[in-house]
Short mmCIF file of C-alpha atoms and ligand atoms in Angstrom, two decimals:
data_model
loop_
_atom_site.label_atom_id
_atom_site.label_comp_id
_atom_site.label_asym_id
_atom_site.label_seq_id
_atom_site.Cartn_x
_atom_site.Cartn_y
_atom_site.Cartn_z
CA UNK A 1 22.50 24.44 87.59
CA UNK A 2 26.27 23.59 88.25
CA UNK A 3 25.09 22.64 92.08
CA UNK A 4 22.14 20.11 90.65
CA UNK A 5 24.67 18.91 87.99
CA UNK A 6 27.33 17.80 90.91
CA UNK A 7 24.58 16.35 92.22
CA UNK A 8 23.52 14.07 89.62
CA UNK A 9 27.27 13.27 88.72
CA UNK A 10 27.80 12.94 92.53
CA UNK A 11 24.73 10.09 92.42
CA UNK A 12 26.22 8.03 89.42
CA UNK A 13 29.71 8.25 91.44
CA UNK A 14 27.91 6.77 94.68
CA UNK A 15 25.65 4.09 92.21
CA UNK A 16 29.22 3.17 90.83
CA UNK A 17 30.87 2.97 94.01
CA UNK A 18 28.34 0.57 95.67
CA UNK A 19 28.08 -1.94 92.87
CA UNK A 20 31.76 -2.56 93.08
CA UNK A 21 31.67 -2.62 96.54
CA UNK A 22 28.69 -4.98 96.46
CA UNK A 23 29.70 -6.99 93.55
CA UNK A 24 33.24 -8.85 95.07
CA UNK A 25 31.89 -9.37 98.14
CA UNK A 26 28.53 -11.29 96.72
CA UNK A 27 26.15 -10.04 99.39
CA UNK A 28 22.44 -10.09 99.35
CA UNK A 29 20.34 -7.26 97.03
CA UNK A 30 19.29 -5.31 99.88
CA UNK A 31 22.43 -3.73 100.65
CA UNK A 32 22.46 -1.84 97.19
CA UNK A 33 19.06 -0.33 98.39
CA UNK A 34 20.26 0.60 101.64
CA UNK A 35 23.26 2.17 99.82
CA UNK A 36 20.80 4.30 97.77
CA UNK A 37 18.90 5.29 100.99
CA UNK A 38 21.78 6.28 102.29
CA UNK A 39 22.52 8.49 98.95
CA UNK A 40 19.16 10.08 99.24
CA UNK A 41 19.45 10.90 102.54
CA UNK A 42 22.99 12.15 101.85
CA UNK A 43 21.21 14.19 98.68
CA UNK A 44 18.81 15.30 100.88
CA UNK A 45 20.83 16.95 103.45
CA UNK A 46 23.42 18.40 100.82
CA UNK A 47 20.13 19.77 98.88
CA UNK A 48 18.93 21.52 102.09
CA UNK A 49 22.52 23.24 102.77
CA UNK A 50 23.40 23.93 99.79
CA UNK A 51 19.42 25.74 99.51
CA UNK A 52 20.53 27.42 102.83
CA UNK A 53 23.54 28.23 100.99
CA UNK A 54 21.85 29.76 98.78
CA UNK A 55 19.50 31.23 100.39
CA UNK A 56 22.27 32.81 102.79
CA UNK A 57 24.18 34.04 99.40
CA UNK A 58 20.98 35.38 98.37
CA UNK A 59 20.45 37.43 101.30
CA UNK A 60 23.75 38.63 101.64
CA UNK A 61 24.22 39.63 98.09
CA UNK A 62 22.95 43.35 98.89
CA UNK A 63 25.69 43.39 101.73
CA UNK A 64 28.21 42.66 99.19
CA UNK A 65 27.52 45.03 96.40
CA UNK A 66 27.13 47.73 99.09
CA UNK A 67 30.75 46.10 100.25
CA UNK A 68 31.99 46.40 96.58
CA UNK A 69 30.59 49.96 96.34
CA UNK A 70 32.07 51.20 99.56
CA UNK A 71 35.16 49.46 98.12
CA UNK A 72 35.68 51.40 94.82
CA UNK A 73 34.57 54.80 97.28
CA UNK A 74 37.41 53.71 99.36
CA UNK A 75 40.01 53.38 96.27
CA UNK A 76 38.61 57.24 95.25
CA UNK A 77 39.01 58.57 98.50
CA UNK A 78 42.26 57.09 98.29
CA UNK A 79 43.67 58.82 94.90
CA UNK A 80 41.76 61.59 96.20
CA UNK A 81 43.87 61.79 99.34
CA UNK A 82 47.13 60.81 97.47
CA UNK A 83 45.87 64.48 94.96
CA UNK A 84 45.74 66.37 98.15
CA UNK A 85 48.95 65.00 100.04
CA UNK A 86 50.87 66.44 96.43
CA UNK A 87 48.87 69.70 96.42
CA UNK A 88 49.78 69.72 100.09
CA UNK A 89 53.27 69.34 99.03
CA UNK A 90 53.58 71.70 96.64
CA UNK A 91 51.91 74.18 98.88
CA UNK A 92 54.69 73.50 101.32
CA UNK A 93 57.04 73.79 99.03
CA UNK A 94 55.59 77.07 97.67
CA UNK A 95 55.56 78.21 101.45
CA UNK A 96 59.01 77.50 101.79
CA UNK A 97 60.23 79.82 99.04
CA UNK A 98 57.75 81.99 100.40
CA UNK A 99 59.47 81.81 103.53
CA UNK A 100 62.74 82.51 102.15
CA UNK A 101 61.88 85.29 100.34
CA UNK A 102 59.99 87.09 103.43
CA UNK A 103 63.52 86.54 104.97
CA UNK A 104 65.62 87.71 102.56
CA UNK A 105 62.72 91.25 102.55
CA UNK A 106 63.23 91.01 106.33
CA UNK A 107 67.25 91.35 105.87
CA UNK A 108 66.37 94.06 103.59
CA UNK A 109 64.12 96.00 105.44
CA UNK A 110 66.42 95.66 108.34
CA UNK A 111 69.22 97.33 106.50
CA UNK A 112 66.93 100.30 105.49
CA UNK A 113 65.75 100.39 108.74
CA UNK A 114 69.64 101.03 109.72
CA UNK A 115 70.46 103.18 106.64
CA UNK A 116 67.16 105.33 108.17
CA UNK A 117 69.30 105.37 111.75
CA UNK A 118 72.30 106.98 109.57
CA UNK A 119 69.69 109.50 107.88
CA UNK A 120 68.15 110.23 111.53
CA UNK A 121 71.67 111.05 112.51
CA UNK A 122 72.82 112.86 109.87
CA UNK A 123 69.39 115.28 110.05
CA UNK A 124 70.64 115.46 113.96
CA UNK A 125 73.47 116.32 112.96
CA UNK A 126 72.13 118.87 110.13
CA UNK A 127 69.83 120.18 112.79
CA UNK A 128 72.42 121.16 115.23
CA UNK A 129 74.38 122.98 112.21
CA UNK A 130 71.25 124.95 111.25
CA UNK A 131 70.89 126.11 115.26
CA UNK A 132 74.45 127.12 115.32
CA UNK A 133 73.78 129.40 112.23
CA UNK A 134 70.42 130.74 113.75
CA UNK A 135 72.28 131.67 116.99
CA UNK A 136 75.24 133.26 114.59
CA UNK A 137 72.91 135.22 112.31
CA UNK A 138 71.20 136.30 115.90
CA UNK A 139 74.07 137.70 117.04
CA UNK A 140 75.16 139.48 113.91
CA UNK A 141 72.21 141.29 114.07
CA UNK A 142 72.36 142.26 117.62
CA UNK A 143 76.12 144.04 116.33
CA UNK A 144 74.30 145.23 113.32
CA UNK A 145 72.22 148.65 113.42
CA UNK A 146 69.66 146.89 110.23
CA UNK A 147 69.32 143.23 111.62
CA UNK A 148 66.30 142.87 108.96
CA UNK A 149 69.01 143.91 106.43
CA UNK A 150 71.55 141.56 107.85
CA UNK A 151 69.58 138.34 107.84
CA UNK A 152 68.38 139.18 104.04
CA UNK A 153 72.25 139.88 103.31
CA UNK A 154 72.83 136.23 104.94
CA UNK A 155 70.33 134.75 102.44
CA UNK A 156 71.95 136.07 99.42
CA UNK A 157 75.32 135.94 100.10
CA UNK A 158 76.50 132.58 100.80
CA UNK A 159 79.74 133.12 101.55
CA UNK A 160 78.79 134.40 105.14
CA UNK A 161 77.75 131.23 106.18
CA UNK A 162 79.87 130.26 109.64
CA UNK A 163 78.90 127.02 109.90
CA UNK A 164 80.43 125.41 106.92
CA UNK A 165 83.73 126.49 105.46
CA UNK A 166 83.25 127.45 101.61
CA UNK A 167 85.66 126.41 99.35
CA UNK A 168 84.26 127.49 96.23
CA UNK A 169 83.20 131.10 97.23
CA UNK A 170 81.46 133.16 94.59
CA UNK A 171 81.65 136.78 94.42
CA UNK A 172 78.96 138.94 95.78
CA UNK A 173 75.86 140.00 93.57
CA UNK A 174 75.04 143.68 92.94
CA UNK A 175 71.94 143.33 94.83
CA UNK A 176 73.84 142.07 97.95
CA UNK A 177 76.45 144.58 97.39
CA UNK A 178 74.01 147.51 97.25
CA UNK A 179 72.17 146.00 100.77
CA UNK A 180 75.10 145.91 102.70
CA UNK A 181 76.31 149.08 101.45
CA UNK A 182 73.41 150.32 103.25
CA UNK A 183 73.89 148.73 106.70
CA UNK A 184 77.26 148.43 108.38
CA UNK A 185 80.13 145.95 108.22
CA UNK A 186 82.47 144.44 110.84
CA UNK A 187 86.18 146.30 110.57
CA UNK A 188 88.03 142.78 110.14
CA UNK A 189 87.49 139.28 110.99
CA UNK A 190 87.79 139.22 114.60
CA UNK A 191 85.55 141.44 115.11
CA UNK A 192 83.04 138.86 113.68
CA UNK A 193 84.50 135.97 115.31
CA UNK A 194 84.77 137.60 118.46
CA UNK A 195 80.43 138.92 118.95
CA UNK A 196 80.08 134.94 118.60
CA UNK A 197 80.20 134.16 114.29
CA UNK A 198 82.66 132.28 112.62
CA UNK A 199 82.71 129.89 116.12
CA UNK A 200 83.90 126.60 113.79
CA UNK A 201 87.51 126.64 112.68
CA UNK A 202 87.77 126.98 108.82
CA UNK A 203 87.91 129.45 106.02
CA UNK A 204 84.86 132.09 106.03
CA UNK A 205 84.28 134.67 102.89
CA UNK A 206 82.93 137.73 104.28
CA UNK A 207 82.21 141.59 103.60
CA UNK A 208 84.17 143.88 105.58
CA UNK A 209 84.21 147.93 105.85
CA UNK A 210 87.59 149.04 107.76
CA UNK A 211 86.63 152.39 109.47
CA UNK A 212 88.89 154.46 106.59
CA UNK A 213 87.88 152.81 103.43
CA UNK A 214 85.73 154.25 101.06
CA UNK A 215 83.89 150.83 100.28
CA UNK A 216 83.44 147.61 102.12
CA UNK A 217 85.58 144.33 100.05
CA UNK A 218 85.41 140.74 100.31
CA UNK A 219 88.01 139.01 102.91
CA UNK A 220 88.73 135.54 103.48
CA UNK A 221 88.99 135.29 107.36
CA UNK A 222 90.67 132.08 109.05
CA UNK A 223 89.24 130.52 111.74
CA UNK A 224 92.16 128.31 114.30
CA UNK A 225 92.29 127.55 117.85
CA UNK A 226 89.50 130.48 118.82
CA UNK A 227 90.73 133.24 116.94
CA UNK A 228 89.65 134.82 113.61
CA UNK A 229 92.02 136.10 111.50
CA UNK A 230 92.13 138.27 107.97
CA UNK A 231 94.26 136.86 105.56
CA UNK A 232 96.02 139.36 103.50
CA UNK A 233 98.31 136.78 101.44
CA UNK A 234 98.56 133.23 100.31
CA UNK A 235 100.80 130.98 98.12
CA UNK A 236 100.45 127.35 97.65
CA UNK A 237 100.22 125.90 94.39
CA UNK A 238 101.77 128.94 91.93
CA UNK A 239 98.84 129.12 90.36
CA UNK A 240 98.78 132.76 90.29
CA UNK A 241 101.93 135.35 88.55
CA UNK A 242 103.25 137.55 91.83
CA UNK A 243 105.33 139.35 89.48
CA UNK A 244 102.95 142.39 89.12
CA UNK A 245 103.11 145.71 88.86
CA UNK A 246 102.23 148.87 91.71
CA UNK A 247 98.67 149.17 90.20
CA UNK A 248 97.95 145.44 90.75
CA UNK A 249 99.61 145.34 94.40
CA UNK A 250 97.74 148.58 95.22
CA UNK A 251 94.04 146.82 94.30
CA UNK A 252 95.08 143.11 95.09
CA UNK A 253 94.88 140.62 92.64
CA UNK A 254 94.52 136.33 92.95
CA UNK A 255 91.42 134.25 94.07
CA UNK A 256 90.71 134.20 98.23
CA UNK A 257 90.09 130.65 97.89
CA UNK A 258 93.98 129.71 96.10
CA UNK A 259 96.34 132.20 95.56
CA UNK A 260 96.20 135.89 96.10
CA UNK A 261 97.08 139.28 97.64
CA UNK A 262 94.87 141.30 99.36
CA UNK A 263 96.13 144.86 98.12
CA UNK A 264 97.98 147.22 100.11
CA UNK A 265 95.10 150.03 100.23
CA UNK A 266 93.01 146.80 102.12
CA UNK A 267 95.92 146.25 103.95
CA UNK A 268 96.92 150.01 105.13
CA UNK A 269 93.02 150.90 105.81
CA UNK A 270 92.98 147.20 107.91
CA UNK A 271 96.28 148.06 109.73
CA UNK A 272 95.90 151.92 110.82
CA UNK A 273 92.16 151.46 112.88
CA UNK A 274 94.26 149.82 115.48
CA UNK A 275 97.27 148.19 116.52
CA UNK A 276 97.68 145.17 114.33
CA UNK A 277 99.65 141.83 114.32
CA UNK A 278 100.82 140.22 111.69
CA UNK A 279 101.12 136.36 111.75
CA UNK A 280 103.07 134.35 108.60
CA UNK A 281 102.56 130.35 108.40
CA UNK A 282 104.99 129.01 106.62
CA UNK A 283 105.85 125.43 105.13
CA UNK A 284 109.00 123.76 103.31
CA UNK A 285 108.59 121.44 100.53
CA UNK A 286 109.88 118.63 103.49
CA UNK A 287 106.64 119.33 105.12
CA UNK A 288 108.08 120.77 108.28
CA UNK A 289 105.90 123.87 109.16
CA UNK A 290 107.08 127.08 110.71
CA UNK A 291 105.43 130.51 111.95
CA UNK A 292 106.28 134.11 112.56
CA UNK A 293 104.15 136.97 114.77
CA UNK A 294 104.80 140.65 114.58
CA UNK A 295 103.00 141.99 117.69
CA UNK A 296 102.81 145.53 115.16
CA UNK A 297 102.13 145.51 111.58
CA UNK A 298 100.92 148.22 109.91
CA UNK A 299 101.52 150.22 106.30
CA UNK A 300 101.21 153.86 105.52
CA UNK A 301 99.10 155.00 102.85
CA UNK A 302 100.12 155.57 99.19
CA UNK A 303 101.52 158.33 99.93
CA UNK A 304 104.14 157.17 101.84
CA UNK A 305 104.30 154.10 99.31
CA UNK A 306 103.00 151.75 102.08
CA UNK A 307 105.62 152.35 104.18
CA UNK A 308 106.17 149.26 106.67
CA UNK A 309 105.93 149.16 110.20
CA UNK A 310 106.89 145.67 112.07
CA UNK A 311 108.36 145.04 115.20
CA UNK A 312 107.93 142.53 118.15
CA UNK A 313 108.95 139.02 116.81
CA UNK A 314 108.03 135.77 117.69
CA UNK A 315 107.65 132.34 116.47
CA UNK A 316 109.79 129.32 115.41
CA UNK A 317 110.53 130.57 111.65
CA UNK A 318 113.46 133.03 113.01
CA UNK A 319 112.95 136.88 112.61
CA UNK A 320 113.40 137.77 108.56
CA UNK A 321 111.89 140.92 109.17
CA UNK A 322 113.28 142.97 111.33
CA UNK A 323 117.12 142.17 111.33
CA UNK A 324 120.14 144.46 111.31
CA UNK A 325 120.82 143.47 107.90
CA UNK A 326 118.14 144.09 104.91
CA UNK A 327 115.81 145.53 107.92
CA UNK A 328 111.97 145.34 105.78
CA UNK A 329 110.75 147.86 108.85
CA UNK A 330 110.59 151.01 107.87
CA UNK A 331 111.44 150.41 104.13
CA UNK A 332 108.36 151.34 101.61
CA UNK A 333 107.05 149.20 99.04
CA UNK A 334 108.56 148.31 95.94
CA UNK A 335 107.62 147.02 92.40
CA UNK A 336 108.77 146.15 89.10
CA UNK A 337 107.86 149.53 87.74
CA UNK A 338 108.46 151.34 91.27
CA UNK A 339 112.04 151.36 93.00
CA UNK A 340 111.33 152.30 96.50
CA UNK A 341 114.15 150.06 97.73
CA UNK A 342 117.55 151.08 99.20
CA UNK A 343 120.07 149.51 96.83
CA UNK A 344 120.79 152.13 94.37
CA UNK A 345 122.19 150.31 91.80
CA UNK A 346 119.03 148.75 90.58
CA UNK A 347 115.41 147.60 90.97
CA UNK A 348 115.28 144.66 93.84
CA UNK A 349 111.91 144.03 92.82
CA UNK A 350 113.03 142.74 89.26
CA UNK A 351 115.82 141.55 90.35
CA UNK A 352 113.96 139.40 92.92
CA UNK A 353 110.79 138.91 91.21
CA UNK A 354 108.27 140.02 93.24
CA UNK A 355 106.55 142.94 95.02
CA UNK A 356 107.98 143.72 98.66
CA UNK A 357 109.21 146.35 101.20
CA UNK A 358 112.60 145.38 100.02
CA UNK A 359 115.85 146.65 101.49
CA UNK A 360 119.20 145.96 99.96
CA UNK A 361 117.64 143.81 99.33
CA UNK A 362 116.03 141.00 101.08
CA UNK A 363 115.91 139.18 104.20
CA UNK A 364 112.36 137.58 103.32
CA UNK A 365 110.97 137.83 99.84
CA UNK A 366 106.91 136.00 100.18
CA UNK A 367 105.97 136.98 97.17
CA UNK A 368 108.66 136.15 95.34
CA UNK A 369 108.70 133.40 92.15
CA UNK A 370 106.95 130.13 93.10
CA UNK A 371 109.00 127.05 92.71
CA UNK A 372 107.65 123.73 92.59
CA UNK A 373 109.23 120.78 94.40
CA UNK A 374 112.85 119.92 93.00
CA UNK A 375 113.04 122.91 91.56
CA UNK A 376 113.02 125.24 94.67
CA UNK A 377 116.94 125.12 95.40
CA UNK A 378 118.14 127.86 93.67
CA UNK A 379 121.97 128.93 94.81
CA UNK A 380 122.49 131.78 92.26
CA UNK A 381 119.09 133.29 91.60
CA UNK A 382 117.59 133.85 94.94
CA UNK A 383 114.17 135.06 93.41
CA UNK A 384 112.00 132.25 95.29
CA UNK A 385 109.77 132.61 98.45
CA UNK A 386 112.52 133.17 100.84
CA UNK A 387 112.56 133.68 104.05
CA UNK A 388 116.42 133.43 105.00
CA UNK A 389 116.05 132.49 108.36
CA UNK A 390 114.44 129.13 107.59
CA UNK A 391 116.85 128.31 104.50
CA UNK A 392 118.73 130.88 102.03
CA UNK A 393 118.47 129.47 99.27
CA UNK A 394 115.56 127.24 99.08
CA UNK A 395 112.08 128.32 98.25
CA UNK A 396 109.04 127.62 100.12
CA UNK A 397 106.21 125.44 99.63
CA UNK A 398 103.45 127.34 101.42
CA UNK A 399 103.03 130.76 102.92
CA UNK A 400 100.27 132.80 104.35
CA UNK A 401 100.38 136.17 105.78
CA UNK A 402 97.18 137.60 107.81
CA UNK A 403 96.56 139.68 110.51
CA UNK A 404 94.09 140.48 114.05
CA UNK A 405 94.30 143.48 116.47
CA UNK A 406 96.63 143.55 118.84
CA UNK A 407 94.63 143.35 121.81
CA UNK A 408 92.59 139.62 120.16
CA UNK A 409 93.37 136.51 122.08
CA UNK A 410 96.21 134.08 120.42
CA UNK A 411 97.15 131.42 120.14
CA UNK A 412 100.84 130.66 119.40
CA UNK A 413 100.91 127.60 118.91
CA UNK A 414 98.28 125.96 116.27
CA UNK A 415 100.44 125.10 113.69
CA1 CA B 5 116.80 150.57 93.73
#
């Protein structure tokens, strides 16, 4: 309707156009019909392309709306693709942390995976310890007449493991007591060391039988430098009173794994199966260290008030023992409530505080009064842990006494 409208206002414009144009110039009446020929014409031919226009239009009017269609499809596709590039996004962001956590459980797993190394190592370690024993407890029982005995003994008593030093030994149970008074026991602590036991250095609890004594008794043997020795004294810390009576020396008092004295009926029933030497460790309260060996050390029975015998010095402590004056060999023992001493006046043993095979009196007094640091110079009242040949009037930090047959291997020099 617009296109027919143009048309018709198109005409008028053209009718318009040729009477002024014909009017000025006063020319005949047939140009105003050849001007409207010309318009039809002109009509004519815009009629028939604008109908092809239209017809064209027409026909391409599916091709558009499919155009428009595929258009809005596009602008879908479009915010459907922009959805999926931010859900891709936050997927790869999600993998990221992902990532970081699988290497931070990587890190992790690598440390157990070392701590598991340490474990491996340790049970290698643990492994080798348990053969040692095995091979130990083997050769006990090849020395022992009951091996079956031996090995259950093992079990119960704890103590009698080689491999690892107790330091909190307990004392034995009836029931082991009552086994291994029915199988035998090694005479002293080298005896086990030497069939192959004991074979780490350290501090081993065992049962012992000496070939004299009635019953066997607990020991603390010493392992240093390949030889095994049974330690008959100790003091360290002055945790335990020396100042006891014959009774108490007799039995042996203290705990093997601090302070204590074995007991001179252990002592004399360890000391006359064999020849026995006697080797003191000693220690001021400067930390310099000192020792003394006896090659013979033995005591006589009660009866002879545990008489001492020592000779055959050695060592870097200087011989306390066995000098012209106060000579302990040969002297029997003394305490508070028996004077077995030489000086007539009075009682050495209270006068010195302790329990010894004093002289007149002393030349070493090791289980004299413990003093602790700053107050172990004592001028006047020499009742301290002497030994006169390292200091005469100062009293020692650390002492312990213990002893191996004569014919064991030594060393002299594992201080
Ligand atoms: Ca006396």
């Amino acid at each position: 309707m617009r296109i027919q409208q143009l048309s018709r206002a198109t005409y008028v414009l053209f009718v318009i156009v040729c009477a002024v144009l014909g009017a000025p110039t006063g020319k005949p009446k047939r140009k105003g019909c050849r001007c409207k020929k010309v318009y039809k014409e002109l009509q004519a031919s815009f009629d028939a392309k604008f109908k092809a226009f239209e017809n064209r239009f027409t026909a391409d009017l599916p091709n558009l709306n499919r155009i428009a269609n595929e258009t809005m499809k596009l602008a879908e596709y479009n915010a459907r693709i922009s959805k999926l590039f931010e859900n891709v996004q936050f997927t790869q962001d999600a993998l990221q942390r992902e990532s970081q956590t699988l290497k931070s459980v990587k890190n992790q797993m690598l440390e157990q995976r070392l701590n598991l190394k340490d474990l491996n190592t340790n049970f290698a370690v643990i492994d080798a310890v348990v053969k040692n024993l095995s091979d130990v407890i083997d050769r006990l029982a090849n020395i022992s007449p009951l091996p079956a005995l031996s090995n259950k003994i093992n079990q119960i008593n704890p103590e009698t493991k080689p491999s690892i030093p107790a330091t909190q030994p307990t004392e034995p149970t009836s029931k082991a007591t009552t086994l291994q008074e029915m199988t035998s026991y090694p005479k002293d602590c080298h005896e086990v060391h030497k069939s192959g036991g004991m074979k780490y250095e350290g501090d081993y609890y065992i049962m012992i039988k000496p070939e004299k004594s009635p019953k066997p008794f607990k020991v603390l043997c010493k392992v240093a430098n390949g030889t095994g020795w049974t330690v008959i004294q100790r003091r360290q810390d002055g945790s335990v009173d020396f100042y006891r009576n014959w009774e108490d020396y007799k039995a042996g008092f203290g705990n093997q794994n601090g302070e204590f004295y074995l007991g001179n009926e252990h002592i004399h029933h360890l000391t006359t199966q064999g020849d026995y030497k006697l080797r003191i460790d000693m220690e001021e309260w400067n930390g310099k260290k000192y020792y003394a060996v006896y090659d013979i050390f033995r005591i006589a029975n009660e009866n002879d008030n545990y008489r001492l015998r020592i000779t055959n010095y050695h060592g870097t402590a200087g011989d306390s023992m066995t000098t012209m004056r106060d000579d302990h060999n040969g002297m029997q023992f003394s305490t508070y409530d028996r004077d077995n001493d030489r000086r007539s006046l009075n009682n050495c043993a209270v006068h010195y505080r302790g329990g010894w095979w004093y002289s007149d009196c002393f030349e070493s007094n090791l289980n004299g009064r413990y003093y602790t640091d700053g107050q172990h110079n004592d001028f006047f009242q020499r009742n301290g842990i002497q030994w006169n040949s390292i200091h005469l009037h100062s009293s020692l930090k650390f002492v312990e006494m213990m002893i191996m047959p004569s014919d064991g291997a030594m060393n002299n020099n594992h201080i």
